[in-house]
PDB file of C-alpha atoms in Angstrom:
ATOM      1  CA  MET A   1     -13.175  -2.209 -16.472  1.00 65.00           C
ATOM      2  CA  SER A   2     -16.981  -3.719 -15.170  1.00 77.00           C
ATOM      3  CA  TYR A   3     -14.922  -6.763 -14.430  1.00 80.00           C
ATOM      4  CA  LEU A   4     -12.384  -4.648 -12.258  1.00 73.00           C
ATOM      5  CA  ILE A   5     -15.560  -2.841 -10.339  1.00 74.00           C
ATOM      6  CA  ASN A   6     -17.908  -5.649 -10.173  1.00 80.00           C
ATOM      7  CA  LEU A   7     -14.638  -7.145  -8.181  1.00 80.00           C
ATOM      8  CA  PHE A   8     -14.234  -4.190  -5.891  1.00 77.00           C
ATOM      9  CA  GLU A   9     -17.932  -4.385  -5.122  1.00 77.00           C
ATOM     10  CA  GLN A  10     -17.487  -7.887  -4.153  1.00 84.00           C
ATOM     11  CA  HIS A  11     -14.655  -7.629  -2.087  1.00 87.00           C
ATOM     12  CA  SER A  12     -14.262  -3.563  -1.425  1.00 88.00           C
ATOM     13  CA  TYR A  13     -12.821  -3.608   2.219  1.00 92.00           C
ATOM     14  CA  LEU A  14     -10.301  -6.624   1.427  1.00 92.00           C
ATOM     15  CA  ILE A  15      -9.301  -5.038  -1.795  1.00 90.00           C
ATOM     16  CA  LEU A  16      -9.470  -1.374   0.331  1.00 91.00           C
ATOM     17  CA  PHE A  17      -6.589  -3.330   2.841  1.00 94.00           C
ATOM     18  CA  ILE A  18      -4.450  -4.435   0.408  1.00 92.00           C
ATOM     19  CA  GLY A  19      -3.851  -1.704  -1.993  1.00 91.00           C
ATOM     20  CA  ILE A  20      -3.390   0.538   1.066  1.00 93.00           C
ATOM     21  CA  PHE A  21      -1.341  -2.233   2.517  1.00 94.00           C
ATOM     22  CA  LEU A  22       0.924  -2.482  -0.212  1.00 92.00           C
ATOM     23  CA  GLU A  23       1.316   1.306  -1.506  1.00 92.00           C
ATOM     24  CA  LEU A  24       2.852   1.713   2.016  1.00 90.00           C
ATOM     25  CA  MET A  25       4.640  -1.168   1.246  1.00 85.00           C
ATOM     26  CA  ALA A  26       6.464   1.016  -1.238  1.00 78.00           C
ATOM     27  CA  LEU A  27       4.988  -0.952  -4.196  1.00 82.00           C
ATOM     28  CA  PRO A  28       3.629   1.188  -7.120  1.00 82.00           C
ATOM     29  CA  ILE A  29      -0.170   1.347  -6.819  1.00 82.00           C
ATOM     30  CA  SER A  30      -2.584   4.075  -6.242  1.00 82.00           C
ATOM     31  CA  GLY A  31      -4.047   4.343  -2.750  1.00 83.00           C
ATOM     32  CA  GLU A  32      -5.853   7.329  -4.222  1.00 86.00           C
ATOM     33  CA  PHE A  33      -7.067   5.532  -6.922  1.00 86.00           C
ATOM     34  CA  LEU A  34      -9.065   3.040  -4.387  1.00 85.00           C
ATOM     35  CA  MET A  35      -9.960   5.481  -1.943  1.00 89.00           C
ATOM     36  CA  SER A  36     -11.909   7.287  -4.779  1.00 89.00           C
ATOM     37  CA  TYR A  37     -13.761   4.266  -5.604  1.00 85.00           C
ATOM     38  CA  ALA A  38     -14.513   3.494  -2.218  1.00 89.00           C
ATOM     39  CA  GLY A  39     -15.866   7.217  -1.933  1.00 91.00           C
ATOM     40  CA  TYR A  40     -18.048   6.563  -4.469  1.00 89.00           C
ATOM     41  CA  PHE A  41     -19.008   3.176  -2.996  1.00 89.00           C
ATOM     42  CA  VAL A  42     -19.543   5.308   0.202  1.00 92.00           C
ATOM     43  CA  PHE A  43     -21.889   7.557  -1.908  1.00 94.00           C
ATOM     44  CA  GLN A  44     -23.937   5.108  -3.672  1.00 91.00           C
ATOM     45  CA  GLY A  45     -24.441   3.064  -0.277  1.00 90.00           C
ATOM     46  CA  THR A  46     -22.553  -0.060  -0.753  1.00 88.00           C
ATOM     47  CA  MET A  47     -20.020   0.575   1.754  1.00 90.00           C
ATOM     48  CA  ASN A  48     -20.005   2.199   4.713  1.00 93.00           C
ATOM     49  CA  TYR A  49     -18.063   5.085   5.624  1.00 94.00           C
ATOM     50  CA  LEU A  50     -17.046   3.777   8.962  1.00 96.00           C
ATOM     51  CA  LEU A  51     -15.954   0.828   8.008  1.00 95.00           C
ATOM     52  CA  ALA A  52     -14.387   1.887   5.074  1.00 93.00           C
ATOM     53  CA  LEU A  53     -12.321   4.858   7.046  1.00 94.00           C
ATOM     54  CA  LEU A  54     -11.213   1.730   9.904  1.00 96.00           C
ATOM     55  CA  THR A  55     -10.014  -0.563   6.617  1.00 95.00           C
ATOM     56  CA  VAL A  56      -7.890   2.447   5.692  1.00 94.00           C
ATOM     57  CA  PHE A  57      -6.718   3.001   9.490  1.00 95.00           C
ATOM     58  CA  VAL A  58      -6.014  -0.755   9.767  1.00 96.00           C
ATOM     59  CA  ALA A  59      -4.244  -0.677   6.579  1.00 95.00           C
ATOM     60  CA  GLY A  60      -2.459   2.501   6.619  1.00 94.00           C
ATOM     61  CA  GLY A  61      -0.983   1.345  10.547  1.00 95.00           C
ATOM     62  CA  ALA A  62      -0.115  -2.528   8.858  1.00 96.00           C
ATOM     63  CA  GLY A  63       1.531  -1.272   5.940  1.00 94.00           C
ATOM     64  CA  ILE A  64       3.778   1.038   7.797  1.00 94.00           C
ATOM     65  CA  THR A  65       4.776  -1.185  10.760  1.00 95.00           C
ATOM     66  CA  VAL A  66       5.632  -3.567   8.481  1.00 93.00           C
ATOM     67  CA  THR A  67       7.750  -1.113   6.871  1.00 90.00           C
ATOM     68  CA  TYR A  68       9.074   0.302   9.860  1.00 91.00           C
ATOM     69  CA  TRP A  69      10.388  -3.838  11.061  1.00 91.00           C
ATOM     70  CA  ILE A  70      11.743  -4.484   7.972  1.00 86.00           C
ATOM     71  CA  GLY A  71      13.865  -1.844   7.673  1.00 84.00           C
ATOM     72  CA  LYS A  72      15.333  -1.995  11.381  1.00 87.00           C
ATOM     73  CA  ALA A  73      15.193  -5.983  11.124  1.00 86.00           C
ATOM     74  CA  GLY A  74      17.854  -5.322   7.697  1.00 81.00           C
ATOM     75  CA  GLY A  75      18.032  -1.720   7.294  1.00 77.00           C
ATOM     76  CA  TYR A  76      21.826  -1.149   5.773  1.00 76.00           C
ATOM     77  CA  LYS A  77      22.437  -4.610   5.258  1.00 80.00           C
ATOM     78  CA  LEU A  78      19.082  -5.039   2.981  1.00 79.00           C
ATOM     79  CA  ILE A  79      20.438  -2.047   0.566  1.00 77.00           C
ATOM     80  CA  GLU A  80      23.778  -3.462   0.531  1.00 78.00           C
ATOM     81  CA  LYS A  81      22.538  -6.657  -0.560  1.00 80.00           C
ATOM     82  CA  TYR A  82      19.470  -6.040  -2.842  1.00 78.00           C
ATOM     83  CA  GLY A  83      20.052  -1.981  -3.328  1.00 76.00           C
ATOM     84  CA  LYS A  84      21.596  -2.458  -6.840  1.00 77.00           C
ATOM     85  CA  TYR A  85      18.180  -4.251  -7.726  1.00 80.00           C
ATOM     86  CA  ILE A  86      16.355  -0.566  -7.810  1.00 77.00           C
ATOM     87  CA  HIS A  87      19.645   1.490  -8.414  1.00 77.00           C
ATOM     88  CA  LEU A  88      20.186   2.176  -5.273  1.00 76.00           C
ATOM     89  CA  GLY A  89      23.836   0.814  -4.260  1.00 75.00           C
ATOM     90  CA  PRO A  90      26.117   1.898  -1.621  1.00 76.00           C
ATOM     91  CA  GLU A  91      27.713   4.954  -3.027  1.00 80.00           C
ATOM     92  CA  ARG A  92      24.067   6.341  -3.732  1.00 81.00           C
ATOM     93  CA  TYR A  93      22.314   5.379  -1.061  1.00 77.00           C
ATOM     94  CA  LYS A  94      25.782   7.120   1.206  1.00 80.00           C
ATOM     95  CA  LYS A  95      25.127   9.886  -1.432  1.00 82.00           C
ATOM     96  CA  VAL A  96      21.450  10.179  -0.283  1.00 78.00           C
ATOM     97  CA  SER A  97      21.671  10.071   3.494  1.00 76.00           C
ATOM     98  CA  ALA A  98      24.444  13.140   3.471  1.00 77.00           C
TER      99      ALA A  98
END
């Protein structure tokens, strides 16, 4: 665990950005967990509050934008092609959308 804390201390803004970005790309990563560590490091003075907040806002905006463009470009075609791998086939998609 101390290795992860040291890694987060050394690359805090990058890990925070990547974690929030991947969370908004619907990967099972806990952004709340990363934000709690960021808050702890801000409290300790090892991270800048405004820079951490800006990192989260930029990561959130980028993640939402990329997710939007994936949906706009692929949309239902992606569900038809790859939905079976995440248990969301065409019939289930129609049921959920209704």
